[in-house]
Coordinates of C-alpha atoms in Angstrom, one line a residue:
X1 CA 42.3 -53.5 -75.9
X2 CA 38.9 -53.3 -74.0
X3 CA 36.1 -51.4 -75.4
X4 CA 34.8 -48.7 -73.1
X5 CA 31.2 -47.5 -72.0
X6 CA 30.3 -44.1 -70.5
X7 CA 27.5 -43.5 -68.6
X8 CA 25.6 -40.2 -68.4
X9 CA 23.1 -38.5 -66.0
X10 CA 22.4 -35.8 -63.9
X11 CA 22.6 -38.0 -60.7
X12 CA 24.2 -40.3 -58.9
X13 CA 22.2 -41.4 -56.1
X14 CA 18.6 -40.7 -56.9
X15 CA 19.2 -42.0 -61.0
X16 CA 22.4 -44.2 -61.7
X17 CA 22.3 -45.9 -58.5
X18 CA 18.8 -46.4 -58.7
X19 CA 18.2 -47.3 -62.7
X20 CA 21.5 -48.6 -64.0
X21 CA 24.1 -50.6 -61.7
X22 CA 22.6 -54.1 -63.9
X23 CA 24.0 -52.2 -67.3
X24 CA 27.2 -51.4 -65.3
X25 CA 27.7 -55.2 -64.4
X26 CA 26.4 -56.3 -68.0
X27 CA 29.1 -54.8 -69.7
X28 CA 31.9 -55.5 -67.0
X29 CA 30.5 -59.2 -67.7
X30 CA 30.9 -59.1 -71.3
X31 CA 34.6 -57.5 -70.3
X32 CA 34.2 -54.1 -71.1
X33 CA 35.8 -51.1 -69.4
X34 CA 32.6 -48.9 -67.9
X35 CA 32.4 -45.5 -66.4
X36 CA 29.6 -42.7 -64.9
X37 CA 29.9 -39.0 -65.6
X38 CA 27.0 -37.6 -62.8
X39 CA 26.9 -35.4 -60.2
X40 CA 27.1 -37.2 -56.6
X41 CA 24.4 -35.9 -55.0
X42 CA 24.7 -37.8 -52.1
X43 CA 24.4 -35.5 -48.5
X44 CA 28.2 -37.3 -47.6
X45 CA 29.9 -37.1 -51.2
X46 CA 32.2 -39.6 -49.5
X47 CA 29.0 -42.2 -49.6
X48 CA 29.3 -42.5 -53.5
X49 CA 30.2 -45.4 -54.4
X50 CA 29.2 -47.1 -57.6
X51 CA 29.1 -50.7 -58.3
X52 CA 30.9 -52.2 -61.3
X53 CA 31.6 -49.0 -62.2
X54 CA 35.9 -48.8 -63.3
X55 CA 36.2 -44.8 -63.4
X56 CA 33.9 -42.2 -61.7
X57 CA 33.7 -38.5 -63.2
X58 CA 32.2 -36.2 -60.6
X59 CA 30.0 -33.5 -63.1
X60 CA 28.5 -30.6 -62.0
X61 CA 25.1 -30.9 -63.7
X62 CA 22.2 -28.8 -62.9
X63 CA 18.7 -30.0 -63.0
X64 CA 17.7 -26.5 -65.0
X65 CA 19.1 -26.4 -68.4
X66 CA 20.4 -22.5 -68.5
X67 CA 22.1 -22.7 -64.9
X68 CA 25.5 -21.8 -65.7
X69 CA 27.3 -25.0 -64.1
X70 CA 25.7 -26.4 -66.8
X71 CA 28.2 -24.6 -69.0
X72 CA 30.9 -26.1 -66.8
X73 CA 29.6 -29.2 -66.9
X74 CA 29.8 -29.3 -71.1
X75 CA 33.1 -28.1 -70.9
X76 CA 34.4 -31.0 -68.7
X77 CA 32.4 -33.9 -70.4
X78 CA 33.7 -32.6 -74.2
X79 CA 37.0 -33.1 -72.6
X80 CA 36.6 -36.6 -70.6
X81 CA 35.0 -37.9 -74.1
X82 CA 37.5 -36.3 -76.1
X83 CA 39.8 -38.1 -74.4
X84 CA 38.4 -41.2 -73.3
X85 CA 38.1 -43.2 -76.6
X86 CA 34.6 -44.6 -75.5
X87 CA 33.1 -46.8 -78.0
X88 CA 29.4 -46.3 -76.7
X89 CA 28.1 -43.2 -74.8
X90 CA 24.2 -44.4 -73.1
X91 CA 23.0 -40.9 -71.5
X92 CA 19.7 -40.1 -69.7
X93 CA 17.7 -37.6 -68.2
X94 CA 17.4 -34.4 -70.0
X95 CA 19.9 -32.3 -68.7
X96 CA 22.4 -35.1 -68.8
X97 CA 21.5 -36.5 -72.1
X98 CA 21.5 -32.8 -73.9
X99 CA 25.2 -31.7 -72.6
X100 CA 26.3 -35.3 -73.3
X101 CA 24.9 -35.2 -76.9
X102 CA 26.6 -31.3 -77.8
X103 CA 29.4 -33.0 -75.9
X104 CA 29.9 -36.2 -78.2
X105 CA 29.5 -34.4 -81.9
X106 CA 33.0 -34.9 -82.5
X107 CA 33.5 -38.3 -81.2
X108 CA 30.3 -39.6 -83.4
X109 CA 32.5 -38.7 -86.5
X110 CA 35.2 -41.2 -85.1
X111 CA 32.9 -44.0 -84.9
X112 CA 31.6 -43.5 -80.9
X113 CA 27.8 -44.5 -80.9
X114 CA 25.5 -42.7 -79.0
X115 CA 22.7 -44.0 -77.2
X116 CA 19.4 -42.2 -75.2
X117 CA 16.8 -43.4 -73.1
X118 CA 14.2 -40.6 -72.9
X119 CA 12.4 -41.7 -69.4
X120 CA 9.7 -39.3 -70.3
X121 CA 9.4 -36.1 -72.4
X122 CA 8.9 -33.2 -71.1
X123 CA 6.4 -32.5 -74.0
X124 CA 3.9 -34.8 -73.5
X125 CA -0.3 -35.0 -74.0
X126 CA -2.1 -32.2 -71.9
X127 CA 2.5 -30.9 -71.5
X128 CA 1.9 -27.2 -70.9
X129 CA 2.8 -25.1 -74.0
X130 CA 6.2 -23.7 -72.7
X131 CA 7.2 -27.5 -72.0
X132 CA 6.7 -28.0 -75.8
X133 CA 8.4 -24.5 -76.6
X134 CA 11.4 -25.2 -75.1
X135 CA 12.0 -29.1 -74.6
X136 CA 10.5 -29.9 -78.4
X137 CA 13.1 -28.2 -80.6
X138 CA 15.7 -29.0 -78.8
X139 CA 15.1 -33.1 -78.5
X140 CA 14.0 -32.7 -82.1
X141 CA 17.3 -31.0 -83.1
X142 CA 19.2 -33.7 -81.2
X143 CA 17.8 -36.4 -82.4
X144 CA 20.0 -35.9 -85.8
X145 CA 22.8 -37.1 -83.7
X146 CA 21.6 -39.9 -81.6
X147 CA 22.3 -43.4 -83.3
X148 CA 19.7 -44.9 -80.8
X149 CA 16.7 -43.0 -79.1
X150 CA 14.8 -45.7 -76.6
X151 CA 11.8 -45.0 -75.4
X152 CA 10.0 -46.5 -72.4
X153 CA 5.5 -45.7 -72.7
X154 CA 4.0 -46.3 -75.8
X155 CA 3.0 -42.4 -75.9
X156 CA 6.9 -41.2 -76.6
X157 CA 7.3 -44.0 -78.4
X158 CA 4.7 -42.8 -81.1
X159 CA 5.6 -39.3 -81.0
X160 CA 9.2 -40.1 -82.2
X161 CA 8.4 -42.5 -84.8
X162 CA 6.1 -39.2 -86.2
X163 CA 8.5 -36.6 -85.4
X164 CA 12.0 -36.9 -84.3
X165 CA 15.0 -38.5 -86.7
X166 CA 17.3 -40.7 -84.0
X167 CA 19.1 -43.4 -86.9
X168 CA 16.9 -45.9 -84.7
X169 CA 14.6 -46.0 -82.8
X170 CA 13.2 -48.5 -79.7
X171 CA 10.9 -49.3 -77.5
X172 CA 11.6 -50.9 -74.3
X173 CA 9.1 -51.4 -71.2
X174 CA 10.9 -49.4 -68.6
X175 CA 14.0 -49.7 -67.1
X176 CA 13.3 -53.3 -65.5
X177 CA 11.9 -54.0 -61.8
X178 CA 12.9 -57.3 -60.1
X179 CA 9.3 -58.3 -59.4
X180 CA 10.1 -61.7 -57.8
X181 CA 11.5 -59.2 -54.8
X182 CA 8.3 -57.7 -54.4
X183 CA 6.2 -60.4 -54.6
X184 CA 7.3 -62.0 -51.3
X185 CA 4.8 -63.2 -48.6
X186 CA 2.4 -61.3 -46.6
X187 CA 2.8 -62.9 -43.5
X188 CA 4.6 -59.7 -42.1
X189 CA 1.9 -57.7 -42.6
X190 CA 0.6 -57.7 -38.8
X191 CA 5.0 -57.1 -37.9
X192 CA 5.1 -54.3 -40.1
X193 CA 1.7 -52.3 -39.3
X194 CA 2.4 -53.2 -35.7
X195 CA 6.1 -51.2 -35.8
X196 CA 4.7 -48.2 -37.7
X197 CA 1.7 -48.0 -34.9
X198 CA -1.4 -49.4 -36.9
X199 CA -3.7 -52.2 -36.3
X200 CA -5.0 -55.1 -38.2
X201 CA -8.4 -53.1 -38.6
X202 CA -6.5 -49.9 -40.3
X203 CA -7.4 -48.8 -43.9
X204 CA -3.4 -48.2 -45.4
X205 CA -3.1 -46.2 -48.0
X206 CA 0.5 -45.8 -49.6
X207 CA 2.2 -43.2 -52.0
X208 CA 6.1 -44.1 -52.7
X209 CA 7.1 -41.0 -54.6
X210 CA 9.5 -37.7 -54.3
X211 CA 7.4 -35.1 -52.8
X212 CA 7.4 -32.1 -55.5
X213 CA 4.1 -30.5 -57.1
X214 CA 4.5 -32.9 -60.3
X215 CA 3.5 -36.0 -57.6
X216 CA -0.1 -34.1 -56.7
X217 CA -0.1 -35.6 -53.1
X218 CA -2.1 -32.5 -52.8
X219 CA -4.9 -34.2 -54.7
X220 CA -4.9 -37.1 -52.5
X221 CA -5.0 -35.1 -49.4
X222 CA -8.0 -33.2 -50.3
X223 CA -9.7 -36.4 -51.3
X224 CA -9.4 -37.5 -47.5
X225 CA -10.1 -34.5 -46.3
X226 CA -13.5 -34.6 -48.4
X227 CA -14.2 -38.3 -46.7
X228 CA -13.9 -36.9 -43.1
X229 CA -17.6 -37.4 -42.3
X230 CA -17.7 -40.8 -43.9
X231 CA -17.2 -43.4 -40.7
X232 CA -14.9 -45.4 -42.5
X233 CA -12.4 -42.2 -42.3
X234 CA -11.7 -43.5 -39.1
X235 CA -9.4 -46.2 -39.9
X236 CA -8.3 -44.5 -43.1
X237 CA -4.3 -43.8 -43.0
X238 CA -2.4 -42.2 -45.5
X239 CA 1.4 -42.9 -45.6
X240 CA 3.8 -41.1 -47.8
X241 CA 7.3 -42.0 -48.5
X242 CA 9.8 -40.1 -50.1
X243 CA 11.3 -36.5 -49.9
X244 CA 11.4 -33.4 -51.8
X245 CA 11.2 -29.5 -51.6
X246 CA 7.3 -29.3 -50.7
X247 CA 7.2 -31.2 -47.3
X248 CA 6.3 -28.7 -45.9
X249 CA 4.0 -27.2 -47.7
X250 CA 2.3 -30.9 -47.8
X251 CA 2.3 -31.1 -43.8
X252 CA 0.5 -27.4 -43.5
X253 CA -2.4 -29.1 -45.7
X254 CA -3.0 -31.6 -43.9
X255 CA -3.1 -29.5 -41.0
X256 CA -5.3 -27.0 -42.6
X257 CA -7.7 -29.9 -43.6
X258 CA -8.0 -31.3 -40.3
X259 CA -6.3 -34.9 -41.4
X260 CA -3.0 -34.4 -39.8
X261 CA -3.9 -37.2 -37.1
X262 CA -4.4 -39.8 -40.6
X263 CA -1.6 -38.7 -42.9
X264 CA 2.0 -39.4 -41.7
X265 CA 5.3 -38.6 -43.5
X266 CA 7.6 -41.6 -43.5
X267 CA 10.4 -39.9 -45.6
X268 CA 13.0 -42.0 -47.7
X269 CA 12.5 -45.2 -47.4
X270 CA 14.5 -48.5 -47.1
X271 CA 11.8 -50.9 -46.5
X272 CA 9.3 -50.5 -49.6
X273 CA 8.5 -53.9 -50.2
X274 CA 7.6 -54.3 -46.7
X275 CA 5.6 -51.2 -47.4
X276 CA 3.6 -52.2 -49.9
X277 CA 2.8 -55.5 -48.9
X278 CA 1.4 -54.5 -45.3
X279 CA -1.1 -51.6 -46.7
X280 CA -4.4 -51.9 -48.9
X281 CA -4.2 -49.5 -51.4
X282 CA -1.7 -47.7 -53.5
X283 CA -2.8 -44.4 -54.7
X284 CA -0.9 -42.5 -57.0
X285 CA -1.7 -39.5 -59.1
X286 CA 0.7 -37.2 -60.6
X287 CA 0.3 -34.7 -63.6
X288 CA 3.7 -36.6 -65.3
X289 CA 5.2 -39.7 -65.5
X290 CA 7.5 -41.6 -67.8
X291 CA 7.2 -45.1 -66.6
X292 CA 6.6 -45.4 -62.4
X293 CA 9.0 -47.5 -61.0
X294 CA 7.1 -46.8 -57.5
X295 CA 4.1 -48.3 -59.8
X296 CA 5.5 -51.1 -61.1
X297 CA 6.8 -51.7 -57.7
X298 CA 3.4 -51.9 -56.1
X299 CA 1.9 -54.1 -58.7
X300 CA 4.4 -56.5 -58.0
X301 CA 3.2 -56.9 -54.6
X302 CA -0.5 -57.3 -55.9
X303 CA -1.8 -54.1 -54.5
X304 CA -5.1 -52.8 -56.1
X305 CA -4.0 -49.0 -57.4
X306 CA -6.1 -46.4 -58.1
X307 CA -4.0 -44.1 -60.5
X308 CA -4.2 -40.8 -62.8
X309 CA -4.7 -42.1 -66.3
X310 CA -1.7 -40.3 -67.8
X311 CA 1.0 -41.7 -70.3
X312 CA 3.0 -44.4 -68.7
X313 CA 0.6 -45.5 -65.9
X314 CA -1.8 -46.1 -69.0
X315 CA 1.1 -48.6 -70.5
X316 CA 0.6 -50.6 -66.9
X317 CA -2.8 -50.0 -66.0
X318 CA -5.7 -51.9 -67.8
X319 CA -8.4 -50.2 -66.0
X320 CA -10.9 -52.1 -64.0
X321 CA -8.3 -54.7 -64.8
X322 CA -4.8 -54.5 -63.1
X323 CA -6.2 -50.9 -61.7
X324 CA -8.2 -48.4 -61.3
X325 CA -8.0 -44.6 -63.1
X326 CA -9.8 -42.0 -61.4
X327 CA -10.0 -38.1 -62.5
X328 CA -7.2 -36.0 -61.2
X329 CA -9.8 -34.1 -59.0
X330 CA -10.0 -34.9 -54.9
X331 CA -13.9 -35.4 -55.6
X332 CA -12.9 -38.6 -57.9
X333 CA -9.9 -39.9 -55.6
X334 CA -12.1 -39.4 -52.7
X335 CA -14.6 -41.7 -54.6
X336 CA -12.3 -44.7 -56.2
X337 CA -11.0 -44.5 -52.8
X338 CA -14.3 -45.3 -51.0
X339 CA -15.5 -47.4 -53.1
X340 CA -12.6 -49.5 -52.9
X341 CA -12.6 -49.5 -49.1
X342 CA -16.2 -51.4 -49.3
X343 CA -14.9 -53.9 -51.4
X344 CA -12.4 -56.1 -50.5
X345 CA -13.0 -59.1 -52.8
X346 CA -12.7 -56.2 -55.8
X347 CA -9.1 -54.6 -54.4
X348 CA -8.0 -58.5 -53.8
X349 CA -8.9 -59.4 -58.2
X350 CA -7.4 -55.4 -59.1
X351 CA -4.0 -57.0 -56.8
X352 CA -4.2 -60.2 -58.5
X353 CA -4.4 -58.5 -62.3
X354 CA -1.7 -56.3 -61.2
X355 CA 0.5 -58.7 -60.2
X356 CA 0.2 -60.2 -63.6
X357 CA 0.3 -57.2 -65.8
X358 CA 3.6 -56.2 -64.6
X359 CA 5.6 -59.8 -65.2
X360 CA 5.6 -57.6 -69.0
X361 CA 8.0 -55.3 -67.3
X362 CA 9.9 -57.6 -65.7
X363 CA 14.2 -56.5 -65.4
X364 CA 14.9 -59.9 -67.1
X365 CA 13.0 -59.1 -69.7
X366 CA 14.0 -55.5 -70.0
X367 CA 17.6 -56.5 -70.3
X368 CA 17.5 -59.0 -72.3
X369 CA 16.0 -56.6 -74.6
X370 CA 18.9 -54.0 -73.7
X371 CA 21.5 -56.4 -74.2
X372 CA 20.3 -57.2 -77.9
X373 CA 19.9 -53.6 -78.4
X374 CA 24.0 -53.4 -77.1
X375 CA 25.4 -56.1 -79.3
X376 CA 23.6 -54.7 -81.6
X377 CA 26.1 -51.5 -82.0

């Protein structure tokens, strides 16, 4: 009889599909019987489709812990692992991981192992104190019944082995990033700036990232908009790829600061590693992060970052090194950002150290150490 593996998230698309399709194949490899519980969040739920993936449970998750389909959501998972005689349970995300957890008490009695990857707690250093009042208990209460808590920074990491009581606990870097696919050639640079209207002489700047306040593109907007007397403003572009629920708000700034003519909106992208590699600088500063994949993804392609020197980007960034951290305040972006302009031969050796830096975080490495961490159960 096959042993069997359920998934758990909140989302299809924008987190199983994204994250954990090598896992999937891993265990349908090693000839195990795998399925998803998520909710499809794709805009056609006929486009879900997930790879290596035997059984599919459609589940109504909600991002917010106390929306009511959330209740739904618990009622149908308790039942699906109830009945499903799944030897391993891996949840993420915190919505996901907290229904799946209630969900599995009764199963863990029976033998079922339960497994959580915390991408990044919501309590955190500098976490506003209602993140701590009401994500803190609750991961600490849970943590009685999860047989293994990963974490991915060194910062979460540290805090469990103080605080929480998972039976084990780990620390793997990130959830793996192919860097050999980033790290192609640059020779279509001049083919790529050419198709999204720029010129060889155009100062690129790149944020991949979901546009919502947590990102701070705001920051980054303002920095420009504090550098339009500079001359070099003049060739200064900022791209920004990715969606979210303050667009809008985003493209009214720019307006109101006058950079709307330097600051385009590319939306979801398909064609990131073309991305990076055809722009100069990667510029990245949000308030939260667990481990950037949109980071690591740069870094591959050995471009010079200039970051906010939070947990996670401090596990990839040795500054001065592989990057540079500037203040989360437009007058510091504004500055890292001109200074980096004037110096090519620095943002070339900041590309090169970046590049190396994250061959640590490298997918065959990560799931090599995954695998171990399987077998191990």
């Amino acid at each position: 009889m096959k042993k069997k593996v359920l998934f758990v998230a909140t989302v299809v698309k924008t987190h199983m599909m994204q994250f954990h399709i090598p896992y999937l194949r891993m265990f349908q490899e090693m000839g195990w019987e795998t399925a998803v519980a998520a909710r499809n969040d794709y805009e056609d739920p006929a486009d879900c489709r997930i790879p290596y993936c035997d059984t599919y449970y459609d589940i109504p998750f909600e991002r917010t812990p106390w929306k009511s389909q959330n209740w739904k959501a618990y009622r149908m998972l308790k039942r699906i692992i109830g009945e499903g005689n799944f030897d391993l349970i891996h949840c993420h995300t915190p919505v996901g991981a907290l229904i799946a957890r209630l969900a599995a008490l009764g199963v863990r009695k029976k033998g079922t192992k339960v497994i959580y990857t915390a991408h990044g707690f919501h309590f955190f250093q500098g976490a506003p104190l209602v993140n701590w009042l009401c994500f803190y208990p609750v991961e600490w209460v849970l943590s009685f019944v999860t047989d293994v808590l990963i974490t991915i920074n060194k910062e979460d990491y540290a805090r469990a082995q103080k605080h929480l009581h998972a039976k084990r606990l780990e620390y793997v870097p990130g959830v793996g990033i192919d860097t050999g696919k980033f790290r192609g050639n640059r020779d279509s640079r001049q083919d790529k700036r050419r198709e999204l209207g720029f010129g060889d002489g155009d100062f690129l700047i790149l944020t991949v990232a979901e546009m919502t306040r947590n990102k701070n593109h705001i920051t980054i907007l303002k920095a420009l908009s504090l550098l339009r007397e500079e001359p070099e403003f003049a060739h200064m572009h900022y791209l920004i790829c990715g969606r979210g629920e303050v667009w809008e708000e985003l493209a009214d700034s720019a307006r109101i600061l006058c950079i709307d003519d330097h600051v385009h909106f590319l939306g979801y992208r398909t064609d990131a590693p073309e991305l990076y590699r055809c722009s100069d600088l990667f510029a990245f500063m949000p308030f939260r992060e667990g481990l950037s994949v949109a980071l690591m993804e740069a870094m591959s392609c050995g471009m010079p970052v200039v970051c906010s020197q939070i947990r996670g980007n401090t596990d990839l960034i040795d500054d001065g090194v592989s990057g540079v951290f500037a203040e989360n305040t437009p007058q510091a972006v504004a500055k890292a950002i001109l200074e980096l302009y004037r110096d090519p031969e620095r943002r070339a050796a900041l590309g090169r150290g970046a590049a190396e830096k994250v061959l640590e975080f490298d997918d065959r490495n990560v799931h090599k150490r995954m695998k171990e961490i399987y077998l191990s159960l």
